Amino acid sequence: MVCQKMAASNESGANESGNSTNSDPDERLKKLYPAVNEEETPIPRAWSAKDKFNYLVLTQNNLRVQYKGAGKTHKDAASVRATHPIPVSCGIYYFEVKIVSKGRDGYMGIGLAAQGVNQNRLPGWDKQSYGYHGDDGNSFCSSGQGEPYGPTFSTGDVVGCCVNLVENTCFYTKNGVNLGIAFTDLPHGLYPTVGLQTPGEVVEANFGQAPFVFDIEDYIREWRMKTRLTIERFPVIDRKGEWQSALQRIVSSYLVHHGYCATAEAFAKSTGQNIDEDIASIKNRQRISKLVLAGRMGEAIEATQQLYPGLLERDSNLLFLLKCRQFIEMVNGSDSEVRGSALRSPRSQHGGSNRSSPSRSPLHHSHRPTQALQHGPHSGNTSPSRTKTHTKSSLASLQPYPSLSSSISSSCSSPTVNSSLLHGNGVTHSNKTNNQSECSNTKTFSEENLNVANMANSSANGVVLNGSDARLIEDIEMMDGVLPESRDHVTNGTSNGSETNGQCLNGSSVMDCRDDDMDVDPPISRRQLCGGSQLAIEKMLQFGRELQSMSIRLKKEHGNNEANRKQLQDAFSLLAYTDPWSSPVGAQLDPVQREPVCAALNSAILESQNLPSQPPLELVISQTAQCMKLMSKAGIATSAFADPSDYLH
Amino acid sequence: MLFASMEIDDQGGWFDTLHSDEPEKWQDALLWLKNSVIGNNKQKQNAINHGIIPRLLQWLVDGDAPQHLRLEAAIIMGSMAKGTAENINTLVEEGCVSVLLKGLKSPDQAFVESCLRCLRTIFLHNSNCGSLIYQEPSIVEDLVEIMPRSVCTQECVANILASSCKEPEHQSKLCECGLIPKLVDLLAGKVYKVQMPVLKCLAGIVRENGENCVVALTAMHNNVPLPDMLVQLMLRDRTSEMQIVAAKVLAYLCGGGALAPQDPRIISKTLPCLIRMCSRDRTLEENVEGAETLAYLLEQDGELQRVAAVSDHIIKTLAEYLKYTDVQQINRCGKRIDINWGIEMKQAAFKAFAALGANEESIRKQVIETEHLMEYVVVGLNSGNMKVAAAAIRCLHSLSRSVQLLRTTIQDHGVWKPLMKIIQEGPEELLPVASSTLCNLLLEFSPSKECILDCGAISVLVNLAARPEPNLRLNGIWGLMNLTFQVEQKVKTKVVESIGTERLFRLLSDPDANIVMKTLGLLRNLLSNKLHIDHIMGMYGNQIMQAVVFILEGEHPIQVKEQTLCILANVADGDKAKDLIMGNEDMLKKLMNYMQYQPDVSLQIAAVACISNLIWSGEDGACARQAKLSEMGVQTLLQKLLSTTDTVLFEKVRTAVQQFS
């Protein structure tokens, strides 16, 4: 009676949380057991209609079990197992059974059993079988003799069974109250099971599809924490400092790999590490990477051909990848080819980004605006004033593109308007115009500065560059304001913008910056093809034709290449839409997509120099991930509570 | 060697400078002092020996002294406070606390923070300082006002206030200053080192203080009420320290009546949390605190006891506590303290057992099945340690509520012996619970009763009944009542002789209604069968009748009057004693009035029972008594009462009517 009251209150609590998360049963299981790969080890979702004694009848999607036997002696006992054994990678597994009716005598057993255990028995009576019985509250550990364990249970009670696969123990709950450990030294591969023995007994299972009465999440939380502490406090014997220097080497090689030249130098100097590659080479790679990440593919290809002659000629697939990207960037309006054609437009003043000065941190702030502007889809086009113009003109005149006709020219008829509006956007901007000329020799400096700022960030430095720009933030603020409004309205939202600001100034994580990107993405729908210049569009189309013929050539020389074919198809698909940015293939235009291209090129360059194509840090991470998979396969349940990605920010 | 001596020479110079009249050199000397005492207890002692504390205090007191010197002085003081316990005591004796408290009025934030750091360290180690902040009313207000300013002030003030919240007056004063909402805001911040003292402070301010509990219950941050915030802090991935203090605050809120025991935040969050803290994988310190808090929480409610009893094998876990014998050092607030864990664990377990078995017989049975529990209780009773003895008695008291245990285990272990010894010779503090336990052991079905009587229980109880403390008087008279139930006459006579009629009747006019009730109960037990009635009435008839009149005429609750009428009924059962009533016409009229007392049927029943005894046919002189009462109109009255709807009264009336032949 009393216990039921508790159960009721608990349930209401659980329901609340259930509503707030998601009531989708699979979603719920995924959340409970994130480490389980269900393709290999499915999680039990119901009782097995095959693996049961015939006195039992299953209903309600095989969740409800009813006794239909004679129920005279213990020889009439009958059990059923769940469809699958408990996956070890659950770490902690839990299911609940509600006693719908105790029937005549309430001889019900709830527990665990291995495959093949006699089903004409109650759980716990035989080897590899474990049970908690309702009539006497005893626990049965592979024996006909019960041990006093907990209270009895009967109609209306909810009994839970929790298997801790790390400790190989099991405890039960009654109406949400933990009754304490019942079994230790459990084998793996057990199935949830129930057994009934007298007529009228009905029980119903909840394998996690519905909220539990017991707060299992809290219990799992504790084990997550314990595992984390075990990892963090793992003793490393490091008398000779080898461990430390190994870590330093990993950091250093990572910095070198990604071309964080100045940081790598500074780090190597302060930790006494050697850098295997010479600085000039790192800087070269860094320059190319930066061009790719800025979307300036044409320049990147040119620089690669210049600095690493023969590389792209040897690897035509890589060249094709780069060219495909170049095509995408042309659509984006970021590539130098198309920007060159709109030279009078302020967005072409990217040269300003190369401006530099001896003093570091303040300056890399001031040159980032242009960086950002170069990333057309990301931010450069997001100034509110232009948005207005865009909206109107594009709505009025943009046509589907399959035939690139004159309609485009009308849609792009106002580049000057755009430029003047953009000019109005800020003083910093025009400053950069002035500094454009001093670009080439100071360029490396500015790049180093950027790197210093971004050393904390891993692979996606390009994104961070975008995200950390002060000008950009202004734009985001305004755009954020626009999003929820109708197209013609331009309002200034502030809160998001300021958040972004804080994150970027702190050099925050890649993940955060990606989120920012997501926020900014929608305005893409108001972008213009190739930055809105007709000349550029023609160039782009010309380039497309060349790319097409390159593809044909490659096919002739090297046979069919599915990856290449798909790349080209995807890239060309962009032209099929009025507004490529919001089209189904629009994701290609996202600056984030520059990263894999950048990584591929960087790796290829490194390989050509006989250096590893992957930094040791990434190797370590993938090795760890692989190791976790092996652990889970090998039945080491702790693997459920550790995820390498938890340690990557 | 050379270096050491140089160092000393050098030092003398610096100390002289500090005491000198050369202000321009002070700054450097202070700097040297600061660097020399940091992390060096020897140097701290040395500095104290050089009389540096009063010198530093001079700067702190002197508002006109250059601020940078005062700041250095405060910082050095903070450093000194990190020294040995002796060092801290020296600081306190030199009056450092009140000077530092005055420093809090300074507009210089850095200076205020330095003062606070020092105060915090002192307060954490010296529990006697707590009351110092209440010396001037403005101090507490200032502290509360300063608190939110920075992480440093938050942490320090919360610690200071947490160590200064001992008395109910302290609690009220702090609450009046609006402390609770401010603490709740700080709790919502994510700074662990602030949250911890804030939780401790909250625990202190709501402990056994119903009013403050209500304030705390309604406090919120961003519309999240405090109890919900506390539930978040009890999540299992929080540190044990945090979980346990949060649970403590919730337990206090429940104890203070602000949260119902059935509130899910109590029964399904706080309770399991405390039970977790008792488990073996936690530290001994957490085990003890967990079990003690669990005991406190469980005392509130039988339902909590039932749930707890089946939770995580708690009874078995607590039984393990009894086996600890280790003395271990622990690190508390940076000081090594010897703790006798055997004692701490035992007393915590006894308390928890007492609470678990307070209401439910089946739980008591489970508790007593704990291996060797009674032996441990007896050892605990015999141990010189107050804490253990007190807890053991509480445990015994709880178990002694079980009839079955009284007859078996408790008897088998001769528990009464150490118990009587504690009552007779033990410390005063243990008397209430010990005497209360004794009362249970004197129940008529308790086999220990005889032994206890032989051991001088009567005089012990009679002495208790003469105590000024109401709870002790109650236990004394209660025990006497229990032991006189169906006991042989010589014991009864002995009781009456020991207590004396005068004191007995004085107890009947006790301001405590409970005591009056138990005294009447005692009288009723004394006047239990015919023979005893006549004997006692023969000796004390007049006094007893006087007392009865006295109570019937006085302002008393219904139960008291009912009990008195029952005594009268007993008196009417005696052969000779009857005359005492029959001869008192006034009394008979009173009885007739009570027969008609409509507001409460229990008084009518008692009065009719008394009349019934008086007119019982077949006894000597029954006819005369019947005639007299008939004449007074009793018979008519009875006839009228036959129309009652109350079945008990009807039965009594019918029996009485039948007596008239």
PDB file of C-alpha atoms in Angstrom, chain B residues 262-460:
ATOM      1  CA  GLN B 262       6.489  11.642   1.753  1.00  0.00           C
ATOM      2  CA  ASP B 263       7.724  14.425  -0.508  1.00  0.00           C
ATOM      3  CA  PRO B 264       9.568  12.665  -3.352  1.00  0.00           C
ATOM      4  CA  ARG B 265      12.532  14.921  -2.724  1.00  0.00           C
ATOM      5  CA  ILE B 266      12.796  13.376   0.723  1.00  0.00           C
ATOM      6  CA  ILE B 267      11.679   9.798   0.346  1.00  0.00           C
ATOM      7  CA  SER B 268      13.084   9.084  -3.084  1.00  0.00           C
ATOM      8  CA  LYS B 269      16.079  11.425  -3.190  1.00  0.00           C
ATOM      9  CA  THR B 270      17.331  12.337   0.274  1.00  0.00           C
ATOM     10  CA  LEU B 271      16.738   8.947   1.856  1.00  0.00           C
ATOM     11  CA  PRO B 272      18.606   6.919  -0.790  1.00  0.00           C
ATOM     12  CA  CYS B 273      21.396   9.475  -0.768  1.00  0.00           C
ATOM     13  CA  LEU B 274      21.911   9.083   2.972  1.00  0.00           C
ATOM     14  CA  ILE B 275      21.756   5.328   2.665  1.00  0.00           C
ATOM     15  CA  ARG B 276      24.455   5.499  -0.016  1.00  0.00           C
ATOM     16  CA  MET B 277      26.623   7.483   2.347  1.00  0.00           C
ATOM     17  CA  CYS B 278      26.500   4.621   4.818  1.00  0.00           C
ATOM     18  CA  SER B 279      27.901   2.136   2.349  1.00  0.00           C
ATOM     19  CA  ARG B 280      31.362   0.679   2.609  1.00  0.00           C
ATOM     20  CA  ASP B 281      32.788   2.420  -0.405  1.00  0.00           C
ATOM     21  CA  ARG B 282      32.509   5.807   1.307  1.00  0.00           C
ATOM     22  CA  THR B 283      34.925   7.161   3.870  1.00  0.00           C
ATOM     23  CA  LEU B 284      34.417   6.489   7.575  1.00  0.00           C
ATOM     24  CA  GLU B 285      33.676  10.141   8.088  1.00  0.00           C
ATOM     25  CA  GLU B 286      30.886   9.989   5.536  1.00  0.00           C
ATOM     26  CA  ASN B 287      29.638   6.742   7.033  1.00  0.00           C
ATOM     27  CA  VAL B 288      29.270   8.353  10.434  1.00  0.00           C
ATOM     28  CA  GLU B 289      27.703  11.546   9.156  1.00  0.00           C
ATOM     29  CA  GLY B 290      25.436   9.584   6.839  1.00  0.00           C
ATOM     30  CA  ALA B 291      24.174   7.282   9.566  1.00  0.00           C
ATOM     31  CA  GLU B 292      23.639  10.134  12.005  1.00  0.00           C
ATOM     32  CA  THR B 293      21.710  12.185   9.473  1.00  0.00           C
ATOM     33  CA  LEU B 294      19.771   9.098   8.453  1.00  0.00           C
ATOM     34  CA  ALA B 295      18.827   8.571  12.102  1.00  0.00           C
ATOM     35  CA  TYR B 296      17.656  12.157  12.317  1.00  0.00           C
ATOM     36  CA  LEU B 297      15.576  11.888   9.150  1.00  0.00           C
ATOM     37  CA  LEU B 298      14.011   8.546  10.040  1.00  0.00           C
ATOM     38  CA  GLU B 299      12.825   9.727  13.423  1.00  0.00           C
ATOM     39  CA  GLN B 300      10.234  11.798  11.597  1.00  0.00           C
ATOM     40  CA  ASP B 301       8.206   9.091  10.056  1.00  0.00           C
ATOM     41  CA  GLY B 302       7.290   5.411  10.126  1.00  0.00           C
ATOM     42  CA  GLU B 303       6.993   5.213   6.369  1.00  0.00           C
ATOM     43  CA  LEU B 304      10.546   6.455   5.937  1.00  0.00           C
ATOM     44  CA  GLN B 305      11.627   3.798   8.425  1.00  0.00           C
ATOM     45  CA  ARG B 306       9.905   1.075   6.431  1.00  0.00           C
ATOM     46  CA  VAL B 307      11.486   2.163   3.155  1.00  0.00           C
ATOM     47  CA  ALA B 308      14.893   2.587   4.744  1.00  0.00           C
ATOM     48  CA  ALA B 309      14.767  -0.838   6.350  1.00  0.00           C
ATOM     49  CA  VAL B 310      14.606  -2.545   2.939  1.00  0.00           C
ATOM     50  CA  SER B 311      17.021  -0.179   1.214  1.00  0.00           C
ATOM     51  CA  ASP B 312      20.396  -1.525   0.182  1.00  0.00           C
ATOM     52  CA  HIS B 313      20.811  -3.921   3.115  1.00  0.00           C
ATOM     53  CA  ILE B 314      21.126  -0.972   5.469  1.00  0.00           C
ATOM     54  CA  ILE B 315      20.726  -3.036   8.612  1.00  0.00           C
ATOM     55  CA  LYS B 316      23.568  -5.337   7.596  1.00  0.00           C
ATOM     56  CA  THR B 317      25.691  -2.381   6.623  1.00  0.00           C
ATOM     57  CA  LEU B 318      25.136  -0.694   9.973  1.00  0.00           C
ATOM     58  CA  ALA B 319      25.887  -3.945  11.767  1.00  0.00           C
ATOM     59  CA  GLU B 320      29.359  -3.807  10.221  1.00  0.00           C
ATOM     60  CA  TYR B 321      29.865  -0.438  11.896  1.00  0.00           C
ATOM     61  CA  LEU B 322      29.812  -2.134  15.282  1.00  0.00           C
ATOM     62  CA  LYS B 323      32.936  -4.105  14.442  1.00  0.00           C
ATOM     63  CA  TYR B 324      35.208  -1.118  13.904  1.00  0.00           C
ATOM     64  CA  THR B 325      37.911  -0.653  16.486  1.00  0.00           C
ATOM     65  CA  ASP B 326      40.460   1.504  14.710  1.00  0.00           C
ATOM     66  CA  VAL B 327      41.815   4.773  15.896  1.00  0.00           C
ATOM     67  CA  GLN B 328      42.898   6.755  12.906  1.00  0.00           C
ATOM     68  CA  GLN B 329      44.185  10.119  12.092  1.00  0.00           C
ATOM     69  CA  ILE B 330      42.206  12.168   9.702  1.00  0.00           C
ATOM     70  CA  ASN B 331      42.886  15.447   8.106  1.00  0.00           C
ATOM     71  CA  ARG B 332      40.248  17.912   9.067  1.00  0.00           C
ATOM     72  CA  CYS B 333      40.688  21.461   7.837  1.00  0.00           C
ATOM     73  CA  GLY B 334      44.385  20.893   7.458  1.00  0.00           C
ATOM     74  CA  LYS B 335      44.884  19.635  11.016  1.00  0.00           C
ATOM     75  CA  ARG B 336      45.626  16.079  11.977  1.00  0.00           C
ATOM     76  CA  ILE B 337      43.117  14.862  14.479  1.00  0.00           C
ATOM     77  CA  ASP B 338      42.954  11.473  16.175  1.00  0.00           C
ATOM     78  CA  ILE B 339      39.547   9.975  15.789  1.00  0.00           C
ATOM     79  CA  ASN B 340      38.493   6.802  17.505  1.00  0.00           C
ATOM     80  CA  TRP B 341      36.478   5.344  14.701  1.00  0.00           C
ATOM     81  CA  GLY B 342      35.322   2.473  16.844  1.00  0.00           C
ATOM     82  CA  ILE B 343      33.428   4.929  19.000  1.00  0.00           C
ATOM     83  CA  GLU B 344      32.194   7.112  16.175  1.00  0.00           C
ATOM     84  CA  MET B 345      30.942   4.227  14.081  1.00  0.00           C
ATOM     85  CA  LYS B 346      29.268   2.474  16.995  1.00  0.00           C
ATOM     86  CA  GLN B 347      27.370   5.446  18.233  1.00  0.00           C
ATOM     87  CA  ALA B 348      26.260   6.316  14.705  1.00  0.00           C
ATOM     88  CA  ALA B 349      25.012   2.765  14.167  1.00  0.00           C
ATOM     89  CA  PHE B 350      23.169   2.718  17.487  1.00  0.00           C
ATOM     90  CA  LYS B 351      21.420   5.963  16.621  1.00  0.00           C
ATOM     91  CA  ALA B 352      20.424   4.673  13.202  1.00  0.00           C
ATOM     92  CA  PHE B 353      19.160   1.398  14.666  1.00  0.00           C
ATOM     93  CA  ALA B 354      17.152   3.341  17.236  1.00  0.00           C
ATOM     94  CA  ALA B 355      15.506   5.389  14.504  1.00  0.00           C
ATOM     95  CA  LEU B 356      14.883   2.412  12.238  1.00  0.00           C
ATOM     96  CA  GLY B 357      13.118   0.466  14.946  1.00  0.00           C
ATOM     97  CA  ALA B 358      11.254   3.368  16.495  1.00  0.00           C
ATOM     98  CA  ASN B 359       7.797   2.366  15.268  1.00  0.00           C
ATOM     99  CA  GLU B 360       7.697  -0.940  13.492  1.00  0.00           C
ATOM    100  CA  GLU B 361       7.912  -4.258  15.299  1.00  0.00           C
ATOM    101  CA  SER B 362       9.047  -6.156  12.178  1.00  0.00           C
ATOM    102  CA  ILE B 363      11.976  -3.788  11.710  1.00  0.00           C
ATOM    103  CA  ARG B 364      12.920  -4.140  15.366  1.00  0.00           C
ATOM    104  CA  LYS B 365      13.015  -7.852  14.824  1.00  0.00           C
ATOM    105  CA  GLN B 366      15.358  -7.444  11.884  1.00  0.00           C
ATOM    106  CA  VAL B 367      17.552  -5.113  13.892  1.00  0.00           C
ATOM    107  CA  ILE B 368      17.803  -7.452  16.830  1.00  0.00           C
ATOM    108  CA  GLU B 369      18.741 -10.308  14.517  1.00  0.00           C
ATOM    109  CA  THR B 370      21.939  -8.399  13.877  1.00  0.00           C
ATOM    110  CA  GLU B 371      24.704 -10.579  15.157  1.00  0.00           C
ATOM    111  CA  HIS B 372      25.791  -9.738  18.706  1.00  0.00           C
ATOM    112  CA  LEU B 373      23.820  -6.489  18.682  1.00  0.00           C
ATOM    113  CA  MET B 374      22.749  -6.827  22.298  1.00  0.00           C
ATOM    114  CA  GLU B 375      26.280  -7.610  23.400  1.00  0.00           C
ATOM    115  CA  TYR B 376      27.433  -4.457  21.667  1.00  0.00           C
ATOM    116  CA  VAL B 377      24.657  -2.500  23.345  1.00  0.00           C
ATOM    117  CA  VAL B 378      25.646  -3.806  26.762  1.00  0.00           C
ATOM    118  CA  VAL B 379      29.303  -3.043  26.090  1.00  0.00           C
ATOM    119  CA  GLY B 380      28.231   0.377  24.913  1.00  0.00           C
ATOM    120  CA  LEU B 381      26.242   0.942  28.094  1.00  0.00           C
ATOM    121  CA  ASN B 382      29.223  -0.079  30.154  1.00  0.00           C
ATOM    122  CA  SER B 383      31.739   1.902  28.158  1.00  0.00           C
ATOM    123  CA  GLY B 384      32.838   5.070  29.827  1.00  0.00           C
ATOM    124  CA  ASN B 385      32.211   6.957  26.631  1.00  0.00           C
ATOM    125  CA  MET B 386      29.209   9.239  26.915  1.00  0.00           C
ATOM    126  CA  LYS B 387      28.544   9.389  23.208  1.00  0.00           C
ATOM    127  CA  VAL B 388      28.433   5.619  22.844  1.00  0.00           C
ATOM    128  CA  ALA B 389      26.494   5.089  26.052  1.00  0.00           C
ATOM    129  CA  ALA B 390      23.908   7.687  25.046  1.00  0.00           C
ATOM    130  CA  ALA B 391      23.476   6.136  21.625  1.00  0.00           C
ATOM    131  CA  ALA B 392      23.336   2.632  23.080  1.00  0.00           C
ATOM    132  CA  ILE B 393      20.570   3.688  25.440  1.00  0.00           C
ATOM    133  CA  ARG B 394      18.649   5.261  22.593  1.00  0.00           C
ATOM    134  CA  CYS B 395      18.953   2.023  20.694  1.00  0.00           C
ATOM    135  CA  LEU B 396      17.864   0.023  23.716  1.00  0.00           C
ATOM    136  CA  HIS B 397      14.995   2.409  24.318  1.00  0.00           C
ATOM    137  CA  SER B 398      13.735   1.899  20.785  1.00  0.00           C
ATOM    138  CA  LEU B 399      14.074  -1.874  21.026  1.00  0.00           C
ATOM    139  CA  SER B 400      12.429  -1.956  24.455  1.00  0.00           C
ATOM    140  CA  ARG B 401       9.178  -0.903  22.831  1.00  0.00           C
ATOM    141  CA  SER B 402       8.879  -4.455  21.632  1.00  0.00           C
ATOM    142  CA  VAL B 403       6.997  -6.777  23.960  1.00  0.00           C
ATOM    143  CA  GLN B 404       8.674  -9.769  22.436  1.00  0.00           C
ATOM    144  CA  LEU B 405      12.168  -8.385  22.779  1.00  0.00           C
ATOM    145  CA  LEU B 406      11.498  -7.410  26.385  1.00  0.00           C
ATOM    146  CA  ARG B 407      10.638 -10.980  27.077  1.00  0.00           C
ATOM    147  CA  THR B 408      13.567 -12.468  25.175  1.00  0.00           C
ATOM    148  CA  THR B 409      16.739 -10.798  24.046  1.00  0.00           C
ATOM    149  CA  ILE B 410      16.646  -7.881  26.414  1.00  0.00           C
ATOM    150  CA  GLN B 411      16.047 -10.191  29.347  1.00  0.00           C
ATOM    151  CA  ASP B 412      18.706 -12.680  28.222  1.00  0.00           C
ATOM    152  CA  HIS B 413      21.399 -10.045  28.224  1.00  0.00           C
ATOM    153  CA  GLY B 414      20.592  -8.582  31.606  1.00  0.00           C
ATOM    154  CA  VAL B 415      20.544  -5.184  30.040  1.00  0.00           C
ATOM    155  CA  TRP B 416      18.871  -3.740  33.119  1.00  0.00           C
ATOM    156  CA  LYS B 417      22.060  -3.932  35.138  1.00  0.00           C
ATOM    157  CA  PRO B 418      24.166  -1.422  33.228  1.00  0.00           C
ATOM    158  CA  LEU B 419      21.053   0.629  32.682  1.00  0.00           C
ATOM    159  CA  MET B 420      20.339   0.949  36.380  1.00  0.00           C
ATOM    160  CA  LYS B 421      23.972   1.751  36.933  1.00  0.00           C
ATOM    161  CA  ILE B 422      23.846   4.599  34.463  1.00  0.00           C
ATOM    162  CA  ILE B 423      20.673   5.925  36.063  1.00  0.00           C
ATOM    163  CA  GLN B 424      22.101   5.692  39.527  1.00  0.00           C
ATOM    164  CA  GLU B 425      25.658   6.790  38.861  1.00  0.00           C
ATOM    165  CA  GLY B 426      25.861   7.958  35.308  1.00  0.00           C
ATOM    166  CA  PRO B 427      25.976  11.454  33.967  1.00  0.00           C
ATOM    167  CA  GLU B 428      22.936  13.670  34.150  1.00  0.00           C
ATOM    168  CA  GLU B 429      22.621  13.993  30.366  1.00  0.00           C
ATOM    169  CA  LEU B 430      21.778  10.343  29.987  1.00  0.00           C
ATOM    170  CA  LEU B 431      19.017  10.382  32.576  1.00  0.00           C
ATOM    171  CA  PRO B 432      16.033  11.281  30.377  1.00  0.00           C
ATOM    172  CA  VAL B 433      16.492   8.538  27.807  1.00  0.00           C
ATOM    173  CA  ALA B 434      17.786   6.038  30.375  1.00  0.00           C
ATOM    174  CA  SER B 435      14.833   6.521  32.685  1.00  0.00           C
ATOM    175  CA  SER B 436      12.478   6.373  29.758  1.00  0.00           C
ATOM    176  CA  THR B 437      13.991   3.004  28.831  1.00  0.00           C
ATOM    177  CA  LEU B 438      13.659   1.880  32.418  1.00  0.00           C
ATOM    178  CA  CYS B 439       9.928   2.624  32.250  1.00  0.00           C
ATOM    179  CA  ASN B 440       9.622   0.147  29.396  1.00  0.00           C
ATOM    180  CA  LEU B 441      11.605  -2.496  31.255  1.00  0.00           C
ATOM    181  CA  LEU B 442       9.207  -2.159  34.168  1.00  0.00           C
ATOM    182  CA  LEU B 443       6.156  -3.072  32.135  1.00  0.00           C
ATOM    183  CA  GLU B 444       4.313  -5.945  33.725  1.00  0.00           C
ATOM    184  CA  PHE B 445       5.199  -8.482  31.077  1.00  0.00           C
ATOM    185  CA  SER B 446       8.885  -7.654  31.307  1.00  0.00           C
ATOM    186  CA  PRO B 447      10.757 -10.418  33.084  1.00  0.00           C
ATOM    187  CA  SER B 448      13.394  -7.915  34.162  1.00  0.00           C
ATOM    188  CA  LYS B 449      10.870  -6.207  36.391  1.00  0.00           C
ATOM    189  CA  GLU B 450      11.615  -8.235  39.512  1.00  0.00           C
ATOM    190  CA  CYS B 451      15.369  -7.802  39.256  1.00  0.00           C
ATOM    191  CA  ILE B 452      15.050  -4.107  38.708  1.00  0.00           C
ATOM    192  CA  LEU B 453      12.793  -3.792  41.744  1.00  0.00           C
ATOM    193  CA  ASP B 454      15.325  -5.650  43.819  1.00  0.00           C
ATOM    194  CA  CYS B 455      17.923  -3.244  42.576  1.00  0.00           C
ATOM    195  CA  GLY B 456      16.233  -0.234  44.109  1.00  0.00           C
ATOM    196  CA  ALA B 457      14.082   0.919  41.239  1.00  0.00           C
ATOM    197  CA  ILE B 458      11.442   2.381  43.529  1.00  0.00           C
ATOM    198  CA  SER B 459      13.730   4.870  45.197  1.00  0.00           C
ATOM    199  CA  VAL B 460      15.315   5.757  41.861  1.00  0.00           C
TER     200      VAL B 460
END
